[in-house]
Short mmCIF file of C-alpha atoms in Angstrom, two decimals:
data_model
loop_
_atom_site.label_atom_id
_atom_site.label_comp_id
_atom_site.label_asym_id
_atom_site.label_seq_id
_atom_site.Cartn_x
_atom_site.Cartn_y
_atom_site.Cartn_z
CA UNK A 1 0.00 0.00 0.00
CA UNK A 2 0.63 3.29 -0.04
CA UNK A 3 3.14 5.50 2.86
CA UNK A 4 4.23 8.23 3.87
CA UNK A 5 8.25 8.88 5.58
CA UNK A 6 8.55 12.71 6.74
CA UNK A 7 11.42 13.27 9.27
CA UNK A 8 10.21 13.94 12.84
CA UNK A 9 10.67 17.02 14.90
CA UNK A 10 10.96 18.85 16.76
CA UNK A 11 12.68 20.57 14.47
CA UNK A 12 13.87 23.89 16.07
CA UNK A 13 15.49 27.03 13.95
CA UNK A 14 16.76 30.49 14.60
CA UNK A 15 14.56 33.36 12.76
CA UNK A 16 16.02 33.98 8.85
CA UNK A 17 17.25 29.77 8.83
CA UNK A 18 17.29 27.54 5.78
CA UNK A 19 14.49 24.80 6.33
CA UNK A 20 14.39 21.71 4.73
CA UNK A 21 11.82 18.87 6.16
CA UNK A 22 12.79 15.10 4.14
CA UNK A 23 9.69 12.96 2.50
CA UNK A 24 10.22 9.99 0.88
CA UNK A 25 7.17 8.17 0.13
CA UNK A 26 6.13 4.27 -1.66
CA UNK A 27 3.07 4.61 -4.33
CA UNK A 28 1.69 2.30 -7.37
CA UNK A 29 1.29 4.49 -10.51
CA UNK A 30 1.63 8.06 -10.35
CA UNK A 31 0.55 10.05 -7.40
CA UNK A 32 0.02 13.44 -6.78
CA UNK A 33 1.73 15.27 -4.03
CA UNK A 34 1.64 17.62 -1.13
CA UNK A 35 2.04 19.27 1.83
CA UNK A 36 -0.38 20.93 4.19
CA UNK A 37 0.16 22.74 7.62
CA UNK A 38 -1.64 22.84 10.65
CA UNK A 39 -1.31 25.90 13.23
CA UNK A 40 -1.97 25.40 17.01
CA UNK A 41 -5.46 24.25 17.17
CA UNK A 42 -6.69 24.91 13.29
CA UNK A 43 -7.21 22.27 10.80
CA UNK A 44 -4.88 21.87 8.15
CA UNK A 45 -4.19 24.13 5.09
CA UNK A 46 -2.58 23.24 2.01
CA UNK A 47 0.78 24.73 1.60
CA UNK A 48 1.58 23.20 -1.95
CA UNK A 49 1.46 20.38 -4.10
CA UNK A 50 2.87 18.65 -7.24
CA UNK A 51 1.15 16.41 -9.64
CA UNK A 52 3.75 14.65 -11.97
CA UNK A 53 7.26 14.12 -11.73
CA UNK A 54 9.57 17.44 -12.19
CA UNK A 55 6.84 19.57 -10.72
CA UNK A 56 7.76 21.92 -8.61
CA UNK A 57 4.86 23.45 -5.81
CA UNK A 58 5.70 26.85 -4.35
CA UNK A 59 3.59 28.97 -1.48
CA UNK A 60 4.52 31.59 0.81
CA UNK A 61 8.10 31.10 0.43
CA UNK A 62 8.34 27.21 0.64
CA UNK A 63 8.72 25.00 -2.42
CA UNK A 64 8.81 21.14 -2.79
CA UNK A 65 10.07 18.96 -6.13
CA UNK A 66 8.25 16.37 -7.18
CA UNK A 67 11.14 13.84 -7.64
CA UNK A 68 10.43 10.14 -9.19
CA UNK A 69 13.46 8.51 -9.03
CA UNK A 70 14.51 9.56 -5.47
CA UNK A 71 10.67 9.07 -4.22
CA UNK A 72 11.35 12.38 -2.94
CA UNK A 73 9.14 15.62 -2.15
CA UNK A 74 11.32 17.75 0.47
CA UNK A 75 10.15 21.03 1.34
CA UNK A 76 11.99 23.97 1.49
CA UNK A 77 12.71 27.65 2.70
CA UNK A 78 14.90 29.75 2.05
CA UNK A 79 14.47 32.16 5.71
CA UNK A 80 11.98 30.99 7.93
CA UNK A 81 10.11 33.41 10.24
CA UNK A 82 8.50 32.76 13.51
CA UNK A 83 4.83 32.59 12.13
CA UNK A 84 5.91 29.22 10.02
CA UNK A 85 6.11 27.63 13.45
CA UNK A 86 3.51 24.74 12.82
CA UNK A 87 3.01 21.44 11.85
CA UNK A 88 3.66 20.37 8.18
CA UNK A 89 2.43 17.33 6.68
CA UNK A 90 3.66 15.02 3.94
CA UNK A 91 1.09 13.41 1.76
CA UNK A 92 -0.10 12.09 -1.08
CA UNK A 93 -3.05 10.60 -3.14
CA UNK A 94 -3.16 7.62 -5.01
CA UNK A 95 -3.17 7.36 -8.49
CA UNK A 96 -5.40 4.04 -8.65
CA UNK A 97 -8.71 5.70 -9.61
CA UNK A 98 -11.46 5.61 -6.50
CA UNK A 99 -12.35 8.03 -3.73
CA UNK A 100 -8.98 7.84 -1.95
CA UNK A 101 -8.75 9.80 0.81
CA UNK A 102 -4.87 11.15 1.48
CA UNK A 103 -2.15 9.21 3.34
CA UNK A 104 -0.22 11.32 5.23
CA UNK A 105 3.22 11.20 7.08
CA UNK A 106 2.87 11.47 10.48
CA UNK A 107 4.10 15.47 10.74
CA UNK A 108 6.70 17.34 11.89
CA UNK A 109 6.59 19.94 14.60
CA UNK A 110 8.86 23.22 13.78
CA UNK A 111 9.63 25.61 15.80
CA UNK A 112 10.73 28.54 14.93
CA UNK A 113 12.80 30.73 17.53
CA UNK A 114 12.98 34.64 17.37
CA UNK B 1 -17.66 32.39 3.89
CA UNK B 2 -16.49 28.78 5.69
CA UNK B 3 -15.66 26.28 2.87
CA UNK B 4 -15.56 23.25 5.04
CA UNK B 5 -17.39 23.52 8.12
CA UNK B 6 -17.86 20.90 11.37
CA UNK B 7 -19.68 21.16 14.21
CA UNK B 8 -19.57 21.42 17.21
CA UNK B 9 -16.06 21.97 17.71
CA UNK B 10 -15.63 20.80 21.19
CA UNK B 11 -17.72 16.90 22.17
CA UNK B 12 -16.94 16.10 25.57
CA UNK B 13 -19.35 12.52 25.84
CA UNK B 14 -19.73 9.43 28.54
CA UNK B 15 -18.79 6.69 27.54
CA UNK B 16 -21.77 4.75 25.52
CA UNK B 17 -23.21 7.03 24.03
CA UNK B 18 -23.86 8.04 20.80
CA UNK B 19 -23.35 11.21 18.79
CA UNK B 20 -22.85 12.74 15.76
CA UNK B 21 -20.60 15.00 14.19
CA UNK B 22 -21.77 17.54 11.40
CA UNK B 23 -20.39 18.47 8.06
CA UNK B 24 -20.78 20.54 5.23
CA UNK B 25 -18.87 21.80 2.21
CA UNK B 26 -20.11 24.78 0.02
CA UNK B 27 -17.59 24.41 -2.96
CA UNK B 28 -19.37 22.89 -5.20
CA UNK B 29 -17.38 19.75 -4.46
CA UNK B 30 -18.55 16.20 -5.10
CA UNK B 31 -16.17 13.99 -2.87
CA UNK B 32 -16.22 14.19 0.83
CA UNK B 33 -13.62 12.38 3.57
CA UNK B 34 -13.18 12.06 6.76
CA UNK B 35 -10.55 11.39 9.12
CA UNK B 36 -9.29 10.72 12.99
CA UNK B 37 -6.26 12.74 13.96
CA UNK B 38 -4.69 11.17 16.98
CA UNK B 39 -2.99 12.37 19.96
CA UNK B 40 0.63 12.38 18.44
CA UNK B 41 -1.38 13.85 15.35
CA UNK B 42 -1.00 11.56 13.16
CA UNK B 43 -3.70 11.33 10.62
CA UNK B 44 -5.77 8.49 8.88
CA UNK B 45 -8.53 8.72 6.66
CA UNK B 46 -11.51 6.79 7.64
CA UNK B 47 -14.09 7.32 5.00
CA UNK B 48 -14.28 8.99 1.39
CA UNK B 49 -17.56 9.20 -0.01
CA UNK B 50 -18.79 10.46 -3.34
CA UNK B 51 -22.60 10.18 -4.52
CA UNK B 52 -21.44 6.96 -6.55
CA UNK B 53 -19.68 4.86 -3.87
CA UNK B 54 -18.68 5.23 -0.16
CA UNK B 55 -14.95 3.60 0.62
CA UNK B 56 -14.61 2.29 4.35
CA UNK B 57 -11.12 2.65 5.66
CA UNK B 58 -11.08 -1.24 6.91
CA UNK B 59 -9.61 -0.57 10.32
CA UNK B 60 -12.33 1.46 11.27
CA UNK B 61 -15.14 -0.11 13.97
CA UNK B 62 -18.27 -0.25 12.38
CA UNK B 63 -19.37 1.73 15.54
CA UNK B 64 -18.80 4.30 13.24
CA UNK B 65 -21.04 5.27 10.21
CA UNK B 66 -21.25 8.20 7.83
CA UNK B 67 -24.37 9.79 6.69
CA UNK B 68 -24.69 12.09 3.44
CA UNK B 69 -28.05 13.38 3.37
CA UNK B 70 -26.60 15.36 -0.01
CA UNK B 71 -23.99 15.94 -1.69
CA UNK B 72 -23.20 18.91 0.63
CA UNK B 73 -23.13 17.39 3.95
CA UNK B 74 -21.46 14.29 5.57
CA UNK B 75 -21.81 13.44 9.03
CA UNK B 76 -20.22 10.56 11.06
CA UNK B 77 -22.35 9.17 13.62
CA UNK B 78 -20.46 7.03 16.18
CA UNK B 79 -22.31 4.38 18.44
CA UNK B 80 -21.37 2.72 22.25
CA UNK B 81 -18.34 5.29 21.99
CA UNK B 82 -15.36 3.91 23.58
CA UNK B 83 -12.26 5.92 25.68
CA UNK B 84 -10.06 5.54 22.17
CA UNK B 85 -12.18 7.17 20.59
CA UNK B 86 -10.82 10.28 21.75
CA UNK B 87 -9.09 12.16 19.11
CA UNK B 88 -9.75 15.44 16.54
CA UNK B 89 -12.10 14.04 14.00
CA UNK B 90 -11.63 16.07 10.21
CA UNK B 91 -14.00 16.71 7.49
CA UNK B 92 -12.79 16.98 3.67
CA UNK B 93 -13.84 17.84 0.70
CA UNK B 94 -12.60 17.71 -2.77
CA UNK B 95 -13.25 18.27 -6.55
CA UNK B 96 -12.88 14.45 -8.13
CA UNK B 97 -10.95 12.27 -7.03
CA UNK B 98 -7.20 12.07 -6.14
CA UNK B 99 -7.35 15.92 -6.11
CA UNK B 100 -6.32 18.31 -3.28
CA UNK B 101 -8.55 18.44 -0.34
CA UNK B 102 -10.03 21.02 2.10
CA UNK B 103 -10.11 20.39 5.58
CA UNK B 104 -12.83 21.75 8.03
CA UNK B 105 -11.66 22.93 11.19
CA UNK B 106 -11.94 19.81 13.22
CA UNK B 107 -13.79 18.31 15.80
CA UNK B 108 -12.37 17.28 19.33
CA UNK B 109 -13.74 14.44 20.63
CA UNK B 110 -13.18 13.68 24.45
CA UNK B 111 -14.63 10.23 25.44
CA UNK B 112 -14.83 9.87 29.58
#
């Protein structure tokens, strides 16, 4: 079946940091991709996404490659700021045809210090 | 205007009983999901429902049952509710399927 690997926090930066969170995932076919975030007691937003290999989702700053032959769909930011403190999700949706519902990573937790 | 909405936001319950959570989706969409976030957060989808067929995530009790009255609405009605059923319960919705998703704000469950 399909799953989800996304490093796990906390991950704790200084203000104006590089971020980079790891996701690797296993899928039949051709899934799409994202990543959503969830602030202290909100549901989750999406942040970005990529549909085919080579894509490449950007929001607010972050950005994420959609890369096949590493399984790979890191995100990344340049300079964090304390208001990206949160927690970001890996996921993805199969490719099989069907209502599937996402399968997500189990999150990680970043902190962002001032 | 809420595009995914739940309610109530808070469920604080006896163990036994039943209840149901509310939800409803004003984008147009025609696929609706829901899932359990538990206490380290980590997420599972439980149902996904669109008005052709209604997938059942198979490690889910069958306590738990969702209702669609339309193609707006989904609600998950949970019988005999049990102490693990504790967790933040999420409405989706999307456009098709295999497409992003929109969350509602959750649902906290507490089970005592």
């Amino acid at each position: 079946g399909n799953s989800v690997t996304q490093m796990e926090g906390p991950v704790t930066l200084s203000e104006e940091a590089f971020l980079t969170i790891n996701c690797t995932y296993t899928a039949t076919g051709y899934p799409s991709l994202f990543w959503y975030v969830q602030y202290p007691g909100e549901g989750l937003q999406l942040l970005l996404k990529a549909t085919k290999a080579d894509d490449k989702g950007s929001n607010k700053g972050f950005e994420a490659t959609y890369r096949k032959e590493t399984t790979s769909f890191h995100l990344e930011k340049g300079s964090v700021q304390v208001s990206d403190s949160a927690v970001y999700f890996c996921a993805l949706s199969g490719s099989g045809g069907g209502a599937d519902g996402l399968t997500f990573g189990k999150g990680t937790h970043l902190i962002i210090q001032p | 205007d809420t595009a995914v909405s739940q309610t109530p936001k808070y469920l604080v319950t006896q163990m036994g009983n039943d209840k149901s959570i509310k939800c409803e989706q004003n984008l147009g969409h025609d696929t609706m999901y829901w899932y359990k976030q538990d206490s380290k957060k980590f997420l599972k989808i439980m149902f996904s429902y669109n008005n052709k067929e209604l997938i059942i995530n198979e490690t889910v009790p069958n306590r738990f049952s969702p209702k669609s009255p339309d193609k707006a609405h989904l609600n998950l009605h949970i019988n005999s509710l049990e102490l693990g059923d504790s967790a933040v319960y999420f409405c989706a919705s999307s456009r098709g399927q295999g497409g992003e998703q929109y969350f509602g704000p959750g649902t906290r469950l507490t089970v005592t």
